[in-house]
């Protein structure tokens, strides 16, 4: 098989790249070891975060560092055995998280974030996936006035800098918006300009079906067989292409390392579990318990509880201690019933130390392109990443300046 482009990786980013290339008239083969949307894209919170102009930074205050060092925090846990290998990455992450550096990163990041909702809505309409879309935003809820006041101050700053609207809710307004939440919560910050979806895997699948309807090919294959220029083995035989895109999420550095690149990529692991809702309780939107570090959101399968960050080796066995720690807290906030899933789901978020994704050409090969490292915002940034990279690959004017996301910044 001969195509214009091979896209390796059928998560939200890879599917979006393949779809945007196909919409521009290229012949494209989308290659993965699994069906679309069945790795990291399967287990996220379903948020399309228009407010997320400041990517999640590493804490720099001593109180937070001491709390995380104890390895008992509910929002961040780590595997001690993995720390020697992860410390150089974490130091660089901490370095880039200084307030002035973080602000500069946000200025670059915002050029992608500002298009996340509109690009998703365009593809959702074309894919016939409107039933999965939930408009009207999501909220962070708080247990103490100190944390609530700090979140409101951040939201006001983000609105002043980037025009991201927010709503501050006191306890009465919070209970009106979400009657099933318990009064242990005193208030919330709501971001109405963001969207969410009720089935992230279903959304990726809908985008993949649109890609196929436009004439794209989805193939089961082995990314480790990628060879210049450009060839990959699949179950339907070898595929040759003029260009190749690596969009393998947390496995991207396996492919880039084989080609001679040394790009810093680490994995933030996370878990989810679905629950029934007791006594007819209803949750209307995603809710982040900001001080406890978990999120609950209504999904097709039930109420999904997602955890914060687990730092460890990407492929280490499951250690869902965070889920066990936050489940009682979540039950104290919302009337969760029995578990729906047989076991917790585990996924890995691909992260760079400067919190910016890697989008653009490889520096050692002609017609090799990268699209990975989106950390917590893979679902949010999938379609805009696909559009930006497709514009770069086809030589057309780009919707945003790609310079901050280039691979050679490292």
Short mmCIF file of C-alpha atoms in Angstrom, two decimals:
data_model
loop_
_atom_site.label_atom_id
_atom_site.label_comp_id
_atom_site.label_asym_id
_atom_site.label_seq_id
_atom_site.Cartn_x
_atom_site.Cartn_y
_atom_site.Cartn_z
CA UNK A 1 0.00 0.00 0.00
CA UNK A 2 1.28 3.47 -0.87
CA UNK A 3 -0.12 6.59 0.77
CA UNK A 4 0.84 10.21 1.21
CA UNK A 5 1.14 9.93 5.00
CA UNK A 6 1.32 7.33 7.73
CA UNK A 7 0.04 8.45 11.13
CA UNK A 8 1.21 6.26 14.00
CA UNK A 9 -1.13 6.34 16.98
CA UNK A 10 -4.94 6.25 17.03
CA UNK A 11 -5.62 8.26 20.14
CA UNK A 12 -7.35 11.61 19.98
CA UNK A 13 -4.23 13.37 18.67
CA UNK A 14 -3.36 10.80 16.00
CA UNK A 15 -6.94 10.46 14.81
CA UNK A 16 -7.25 14.25 14.63
CA UNK A 17 -4.02 14.54 12.61
CA UNK A 18 -5.13 11.81 10.20
CA UNK A 19 -8.58 13.36 9.83
CA UNK A 20 -7.23 16.85 9.19
CA UNK A 21 -4.79 15.53 6.58
CA UNK A 22 -7.58 13.60 4.90
CA UNK A 23 -9.80 16.68 4.87
CA UNK A 24 -7.01 18.39 2.91
CA UNK A 25 -7.00 15.74 0.21
CA UNK A 26 -4.09 13.49 1.26
CA UNK A 27 -4.22 9.71 1.24
CA UNK A 28 -3.62 8.62 4.82
CA UNK A 29 -3.10 5.36 6.73
CA UNK A 30 -3.76 5.51 10.48
CA UNK A 31 -1.83 2.74 12.22
CA UNK A 32 -2.06 1.47 15.79
CA UNK A 33 -1.88 -1.79 17.69
CA UNK A 34 -5.46 -1.29 18.91
CA UNK A 35 -8.70 0.19 17.63
CA UNK A 36 -8.95 4.00 17.88
CA UNK A 37 -9.33 5.58 21.30
CA UNK A 38 -8.45 2.55 23.43
CA UNK A 39 -5.36 3.73 25.28
CA UNK A 40 -4.89 7.10 27.02
CA UNK A 41 -7.84 8.59 25.15
CA UNK A 42 -10.13 6.00 26.72
CA UNK A 43 -9.83 7.08 30.31
CA UNK A 44 -9.74 10.85 30.66
CA UNK A 45 -12.27 13.13 32.31
CA UNK A 46 -13.82 14.21 28.99
CA UNK A 47 -13.01 17.91 29.44
CA UNK A 48 -12.40 20.33 26.58
CA UNK A 49 -10.74 23.00 28.67
CA UNK A 50 -11.09 26.42 27.12
CA UNK A 51 -9.99 27.86 30.46
CA UNK A 52 -6.81 25.78 30.54
CA UNK A 53 -4.37 28.44 29.35
CA UNK A 54 -2.02 27.72 32.25
CA UNK A 55 -0.90 24.09 31.99
CA UNK A 56 -0.51 22.22 35.27
CA UNK A 57 2.72 23.37 36.93
CA UNK A 58 5.00 21.66 39.41
CA UNK A 59 4.46 23.04 42.95
CA UNK A 60 7.24 25.31 44.14
CA UNK A 61 6.17 26.17 47.69
CA UNK A 62 7.80 24.21 50.49
CA UNK A 63 4.53 23.22 52.14
CA UNK A 64 3.28 21.48 49.00
CA UNK A 65 6.64 19.85 48.34
CA UNK A 66 6.74 18.49 51.88
CA UNK A 67 3.20 17.17 51.58
CA UNK A 68 3.98 15.37 48.33
CA UNK A 69 7.28 14.04 49.65
CA UNK A 70 5.34 12.13 52.32
CA UNK A 71 3.68 10.15 49.50
CA UNK A 72 0.32 10.28 51.25
CA UNK A 73 -1.33 13.11 49.31
CA UNK A 74 -4.55 12.16 47.54
CA UNK A 75 -3.77 14.12 44.37
CA UNK A 76 -0.16 12.99 43.73
CA UNK A 77 1.53 9.67 44.54
CA UNK A 78 4.84 8.27 43.36
CA UNK A 79 6.71 4.98 43.09
CA UNK A 80 9.92 5.38 45.15
CA UNK A 81 11.83 2.94 42.93
CA UNK A 82 11.19 5.15 39.88
CA UNK A 83 12.35 8.40 41.44
CA UNK A 84 16.09 8.17 40.57
CA UNK A 85 15.23 7.95 36.89
CA UNK A 86 12.45 10.57 37.06
CA UNK A 87 14.29 13.20 39.13
CA UNK A 88 16.11 14.88 36.19
CA UNK A 89 12.76 15.29 34.41
CA UNK A 90 11.06 16.53 37.57
CA UNK A 91 13.81 19.06 38.19
CA UNK A 92 13.34 20.51 34.69
CA UNK A 93 9.56 20.52 35.25
CA UNK A 94 10.07 22.39 38.54
CA UNK A 95 12.43 24.85 36.77
CA UNK A 96 9.87 25.73 34.09
CA UNK A 97 7.12 26.12 36.71
CA UNK A 98 8.55 29.32 38.19
CA UNK A 99 5.89 32.01 37.96
CA UNK A 100 7.52 34.11 35.23
CA UNK A 101 8.42 31.07 33.13
CA UNK A 102 4.96 29.60 33.63
CA UNK A 103 3.40 32.87 32.44
CA UNK A 104 5.53 32.81 29.28
CA UNK A 105 4.53 29.20 28.66
CA UNK A 106 0.87 30.18 29.05
CA UNK A 107 1.21 32.85 26.39
CA UNK A 108 2.33 30.20 23.90
CA UNK A 109 -0.10 27.58 25.16
CA UNK A 110 -3.07 29.93 24.88
CA UNK A 111 -2.63 30.13 21.10
CA UNK A 112 -3.77 26.49 20.97
CA UNK A 113 -6.24 26.55 23.85
CA UNK A 114 -8.22 29.42 22.35
CA UNK A 115 -9.25 27.18 19.44
CA UNK A 116 -9.97 23.97 21.35
CA UNK A 117 -13.75 24.29 21.64
CA UNK A 118 -14.38 25.59 18.12
CA UNK A 119 -12.18 22.93 16.48
CA UNK A 120 -13.88 20.16 18.44
CA UNK A 121 -17.35 21.45 17.63
CA UNK A 122 -16.53 21.53 13.92
CA UNK A 123 -15.44 17.90 13.94
CA UNK A 124 -18.31 16.85 16.20
CA UNK A 125 -20.81 18.24 13.70
CA UNK A 126 -19.08 16.56 10.76
CA UNK A 127 -18.82 13.27 12.66
CA UNK A 128 -22.45 13.26 13.79
CA UNK A 129 -21.39 13.04 17.43
CA UNK A 130 -23.46 15.85 18.87
CA UNK A 131 -25.15 13.49 21.35
CA UNK A 132 -21.80 13.10 23.15
CA UNK A 133 -21.21 16.84 23.58
CA UNK A 134 -22.13 18.61 26.81
CA UNK A 135 -21.92 22.39 26.65
CA UNK A 136 -22.07 24.83 29.54
CA UNK A 137 -18.80 24.16 31.28
CA UNK A 138 -17.53 22.40 34.38
CA UNK A 139 -16.65 23.39 37.91
CA UNK A 140 -14.02 23.19 40.62
CA UNK A 141 -15.55 22.77 44.07
CA UNK A 142 -13.97 23.66 47.41
CA UNK A 143 -14.14 22.69 51.05
CA UNK A 144 -12.40 25.73 52.58
CA UNK A 145 -12.75 29.45 52.01
CA UNK A 146 -9.00 29.89 51.72
CA UNK A 147 -8.75 27.54 48.73
CA UNK A 148 -11.90 28.97 47.16
CA UNK A 149 -10.63 32.54 47.44
CA UNK A 150 -7.29 31.55 45.84
CA UNK A 151 -9.10 29.84 42.96
CA UNK A 152 -11.30 32.87 42.39
CA UNK A 153 -8.21 35.10 42.31
CA UNK A 154 -6.62 32.82 39.69
CA UNK A 155 -9.81 32.78 37.63
CA UNK A 156 -10.02 36.57 37.68
CA UNK A 157 -6.41 36.81 36.51
CA UNK A 158 -7.00 34.32 33.69
CA UNK A 159 -10.09 36.22 32.61
CA UNK A 160 -8.21 39.52 32.61
CA UNK A 161 -5.28 38.06 30.65
CA UNK A 162 -7.08 35.74 28.23
CA UNK A 163 -10.78 36.56 28.35
CA UNK A 164 -11.72 33.20 29.86
CA UNK A 165 -15.04 33.77 31.61
CA UNK A 166 -15.69 32.31 35.05
CA UNK A 167 -18.47 32.27 37.61
CA UNK A 168 -17.90 32.25 41.38
CA UNK A 169 -20.58 30.24 43.19
CA UNK A 170 -21.29 30.38 46.91
CA UNK A 171 -22.78 27.40 48.71
CA UNK A 172 -26.36 28.29 47.80
CA UNK A 173 -25.58 28.74 44.11
CA UNK A 174 -23.55 25.52 44.10
CA UNK A 175 -26.43 23.51 45.55
CA UNK A 176 -28.81 25.04 43.01
CA UNK A 177 -26.52 23.97 40.18
CA UNK A 178 -25.77 20.51 41.60
CA UNK A 179 -28.43 19.54 44.17
CA UNK A 180 -26.93 16.08 44.76
CA UNK A 181 -23.61 17.45 46.07
CA UNK A 182 -23.25 17.34 49.85
CA UNK A 183 -22.98 20.53 51.97
CA UNK A 184 -19.37 19.76 52.91
CA UNK A 185 -18.62 21.91 49.85
CA UNK A 186 -18.79 25.65 50.46
CA UNK A 187 -18.49 27.02 46.92
CA UNK A 188 -17.16 26.60 43.41
CA UNK A 189 -15.55 28.24 40.40
CA UNK A 190 -17.31 27.39 37.18
CA UNK A 191 -15.93 27.77 33.64
CA UNK A 192 -18.95 28.03 31.31
CA UNK A 193 -16.94 28.46 28.08
CA UNK A 194 -15.51 24.95 28.30
CA UNK A 195 -17.22 21.81 26.97
CA UNK A 196 -17.14 18.16 27.98
CA UNK A 197 -18.12 14.83 26.47
CA UNK A 198 -19.94 11.84 27.93
CA UNK A 199 -17.74 9.21 26.27
CA UNK A 200 -14.17 10.14 25.22
CA UNK A 201 -13.64 6.76 23.56
CA UNK A 202 -16.91 7.21 21.69
CA UNK A 203 -15.81 10.64 20.49
CA UNK A 204 -12.48 9.34 19.17
CA UNK A 205 -14.33 6.47 17.51
CA UNK A 206 -16.74 8.92 15.84
CA UNK A 207 -13.81 10.97 14.50
CA UNK A 208 -12.18 7.77 13.24
CA UNK A 209 -15.37 6.73 11.44
CA UNK A 210 -15.50 10.16 9.79
CA UNK A 211 -11.89 9.65 8.69
CA UNK A 212 -12.89 6.35 7.11
CA UNK A 213 -15.94 7.86 5.40
CA UNK A 214 -13.62 10.40 3.79
CA UNK A 215 -11.50 7.56 2.41
CA UNK A 216 -8.87 7.09 5.13
CA UNK A 217 -7.55 3.66 6.10
CA UNK A 218 -7.30 2.39 9.70
CA UNK A 219 -4.83 -0.47 10.08
CA UNK A 220 -3.58 -2.61 12.94
CA UNK A 221 0.20 -2.43 12.86
CA UNK A 222 3.47 -2.26 14.73
CA UNK A 223 4.95 1.20 15.26
CA UNK A 224 8.33 -0.33 16.07
CA UNK A 225 8.68 -1.28 12.39
CA UNK A 226 8.69 2.36 11.26
CA UNK A 227 11.69 2.95 9.02
CA UNK A 228 12.83 5.81 6.78
CA UNK A 229 11.53 6.74 4.45
CA UNK A 230 8.71 5.88 5.32
CA UNK A 231 7.60 2.31 5.88
CA UNK A 232 5.60 0.39 8.49
CA UNK A 233 4.33 -3.16 8.80
CA UNK A 234 0.61 -3.83 9.35
CA UNK A 235 -1.70 -6.83 9.45
CA UNK A 236 -2.75 -6.00 5.90
CA UNK A 237 0.82 -5.85 4.68
CA UNK A 238 3.53 -3.20 4.39
CA UNK A 239 2.61 0.45 3.97
CA UNK A 240 4.89 3.02 2.33
CA UNK A 241 4.39 6.77 2.53
CA UNK A 242 5.97 10.07 1.65
CA UNK A 243 5.56 11.32 5.24
CA UNK A 244 5.21 9.83 8.71
CA UNK A 245 3.68 11.28 11.86
CA UNK A 246 4.51 9.97 15.33
CA UNK A 247 1.48 10.56 17.56
CA UNK A 248 1.88 7.66 19.96
CA UNK A 249 1.21 9.53 23.18
CA UNK A 250 3.31 8.15 26.05
CA UNK A 251 4.91 5.59 23.71
CA UNK A 252 6.17 8.28 21.31
CA UNK A 253 9.67 8.35 22.77
CA UNK A 254 10.05 4.63 22.01
CA UNK A 255 9.67 5.45 18.31
CA UNK A 256 11.69 8.67 18.36
CA UNK A 257 14.55 7.07 20.31
CA UNK A 258 14.92 4.36 17.67
CA UNK A 259 15.33 7.13 15.11
CA UNK A 260 18.06 8.90 17.08
CA UNK A 261 16.09 11.57 18.97
CA UNK A 262 16.47 12.31 22.67
CA UNK A 263 13.24 14.08 23.56
CA UNK A 264 12.27 14.41 27.23
CA UNK A 265 8.97 12.65 27.82
CA UNK A 266 7.57 11.26 31.05
CA UNK A 267 4.26 9.67 31.96
CA UNK A 268 1.79 10.90 34.54
CA UNK A 269 -0.29 7.84 35.29
CA UNK A 270 -3.94 8.04 36.32
CA UNK A 271 -6.88 5.77 37.14
CA UNK A 272 -10.62 5.76 36.72
CA UNK A 273 -13.59 3.76 37.91
CA UNK A 274 -17.31 4.00 37.07
CA UNK A 275 -20.09 3.92 39.65
CA UNK A 276 -23.85 3.81 39.69
CA UNK A 277 -25.60 6.78 41.29
CA UNK A 278 -27.68 6.05 44.38
CA UNK A 279 -31.26 7.12 45.02
CA UNK A 280 -31.73 8.65 41.58
CA UNK A 281 -29.01 11.25 42.19
CA UNK A 282 -27.90 13.21 39.14
CA UNK A 283 -24.65 14.95 38.30
CA UNK A 284 -25.08 17.61 35.61
CA UNK A 285 -21.46 18.42 34.75
CA UNK A 286 -17.87 17.45 35.56
CA UNK A 287 -16.90 18.38 39.12
CA UNK A 288 -13.31 18.61 40.36
CA UNK A 289 -12.84 18.33 44.11
CA UNK A 290 -9.86 20.65 43.91
CA UNK A 291 -8.53 20.18 47.44
CA UNK A 292 -8.74 16.39 47.29
CA UNK A 293 -7.45 15.94 43.74
CA UNK A 294 -10.10 13.81 42.03
CA UNK A 295 -12.87 14.49 39.52
CA UNK A 296 -16.33 13.00 39.10
CA UNK A 297 -18.22 13.34 35.84
CA UNK A 298 -21.35 11.86 34.25
CA UNK A 299 -20.46 9.38 31.51
CA UNK A 300 -22.40 6.95 29.35
CA UNK A 301 -21.21 4.09 31.58
CA UNK A 302 -22.00 5.81 34.87
CA UNK A 303 -20.34 8.34 37.16
CA UNK A 304 -16.64 8.28 36.32
CA UNK A 305 -14.20 8.97 39.14
CA UNK A 306 -10.74 9.96 37.86
CA UNK A 307 -7.64 10.31 40.00
CA UNK A 308 -4.81 12.81 39.99
CA UNK A 309 -1.20 11.94 39.16
CA UNK A 310 0.82 8.82 39.87
CA UNK A 311 4.51 9.17 39.07
CA UNK A 312 6.24 5.94 38.11
CA UNK A 313 7.46 3.89 35.21
CA UNK A 314 5.00 4.02 32.34
CA UNK A 315 4.61 0.27 32.06
CA UNK A 316 4.67 -0.63 35.77
CA UNK A 317 1.76 -2.74 37.07
CA UNK A 318 -1.34 -1.03 38.41
CA UNK A 319 -1.11 0.36 41.93
CA UNK A 320 -4.49 2.08 42.39
CA UNK A 321 -3.85 3.35 45.92
CA UNK A 322 -5.00 6.82 44.88
CA UNK A 323 -8.36 5.48 43.79
CA UNK A 324 -8.79 3.69 47.09
CA UNK A 325 -7.84 6.90 48.92
CA UNK A 326 -10.22 9.25 47.10
CA UNK A 327 -13.23 6.97 46.72
CA UNK A 328 -14.40 7.57 50.32
CA UNK A 329 -13.95 11.31 49.80
CA UNK A 330 -16.00 11.19 46.62
CA UNK A 331 -18.72 9.22 48.40
CA UNK A 332 -18.82 11.99 50.97
CA UNK A 333 -19.49 14.52 48.21
CA UNK A 334 -21.87 12.61 45.90
CA UNK A 335 -24.03 9.51 46.53
CA UNK A 336 -22.00 6.98 44.56
CA UNK A 337 -23.38 3.46 44.43
CA UNK A 338 -21.65 0.22 43.53
CA UNK A 339 -18.66 -0.02 41.25
CA UNK A 340 -19.55 -0.77 37.64
CA UNK A 341 -16.12 -1.81 36.32
CA UNK A 342 -14.46 -5.11 37.21
CA UNK A 343 -11.15 -3.35 37.94
CA UNK A 344 -9.70 0.17 37.82
CA UNK A 345 -8.58 1.48 34.43
CA UNK A 346 -5.02 2.83 34.16
CA UNK A 347 -3.72 5.29 31.59
CA UNK A 348 -0.59 7.41 31.09
CA UNK A 349 -0.45 11.07 30.13
CA UNK A 350 2.60 12.00 27.98
CA UNK A 351 4.34 15.04 29.50
CA UNK A 352 7.23 17.33 28.58
CA UNK A 353 9.18 19.27 31.24
CA UNK A 354 8.14 22.66 29.83
CA UNK A 355 4.44 21.66 29.72
CA UNK A 356 4.17 22.35 25.98
CA UNK A 357 3.38 19.63 23.44
CA UNK A 358 5.82 18.70 20.69
CA UNK A 359 4.24 19.57 17.36
CA UNK A 360 6.24 19.89 14.17
CA UNK A 361 8.98 18.34 12.04
CA UNK A 362 11.73 16.04 13.17
CA UNK A 363 15.17 17.59 12.82
CA UNK A 364 17.10 14.51 11.67
CA UNK A 365 14.79 13.22 8.93
CA UNK A 366 12.89 14.64 6.04
CA UNK A 367 9.10 14.34 6.15
CA UNK A 368 9.00 13.05 9.73
CA UNK A 369 6.56 14.86 12.01
CA UNK A 370 5.76 14.80 15.71
CA UNK A 371 2.50 15.36 17.61
CA UNK A 372 2.67 14.27 21.25
CA UNK A 373 3.35 15.44 24.82
CA UNK A 374 -0.04 17.02 25.57
CA UNK A 375 -0.11 15.91 29.24
CA UNK A 376 -3.53 16.57 30.81
CA UNK A 377 -4.90 18.27 27.68
CA UNK A 378 -4.72 15.57 25.02
CA UNK A 379 -8.48 15.51 24.47
CA UNK A 380 -8.65 19.30 24.70
CA UNK A 381 -5.94 19.91 22.11
CA UNK A 382 -6.37 16.95 19.74
CA UNK A 383 -8.30 18.69 16.92
CA UNK A 384 -6.33 21.95 17.01
CA UNK A 385 -3.08 19.97 17.03
CA UNK A 386 -4.31 18.00 14.03
CA UNK A 387 -5.18 21.17 12.18
CA UNK A 388 -1.91 22.92 12.98
CA UNK A 389 0.21 19.95 11.93
CA UNK A 390 -1.81 19.35 8.77
CA UNK A 391 -1.32 22.98 7.78
CA UNK A 392 2.42 22.67 8.39
CA UNK A 393 2.64 19.44 6.39
CA UNK A 394 0.70 20.85 3.44
CA UNK A 395 2.51 24.20 3.41
CA UNK A 396 -0.55 26.34 4.06
CA UNK A 397 -0.84 29.27 6.49
CA UNK A 398 -1.07 28.04 10.07
CA UNK A 399 -3.79 28.91 12.56
CA UNK A 400 -1.13 29.49 15.26
CA UNK A 401 2.59 30.05 15.40
CA UNK A 402 4.14 26.57 15.66
CA UNK A 403 7.53 27.83 16.86
CA UNK A 404 6.98 27.30 20.63
CA UNK A 405 6.15 23.63 20.03
CA UNK A 406 9.11 22.70 17.85
CA UNK A 407 11.07 19.57 18.75
CA UNK A 408 14.48 21.24 18.61
CA UNK A 409 13.69 23.52 21.60
CA UNK A 410 15.18 20.76 23.74
#
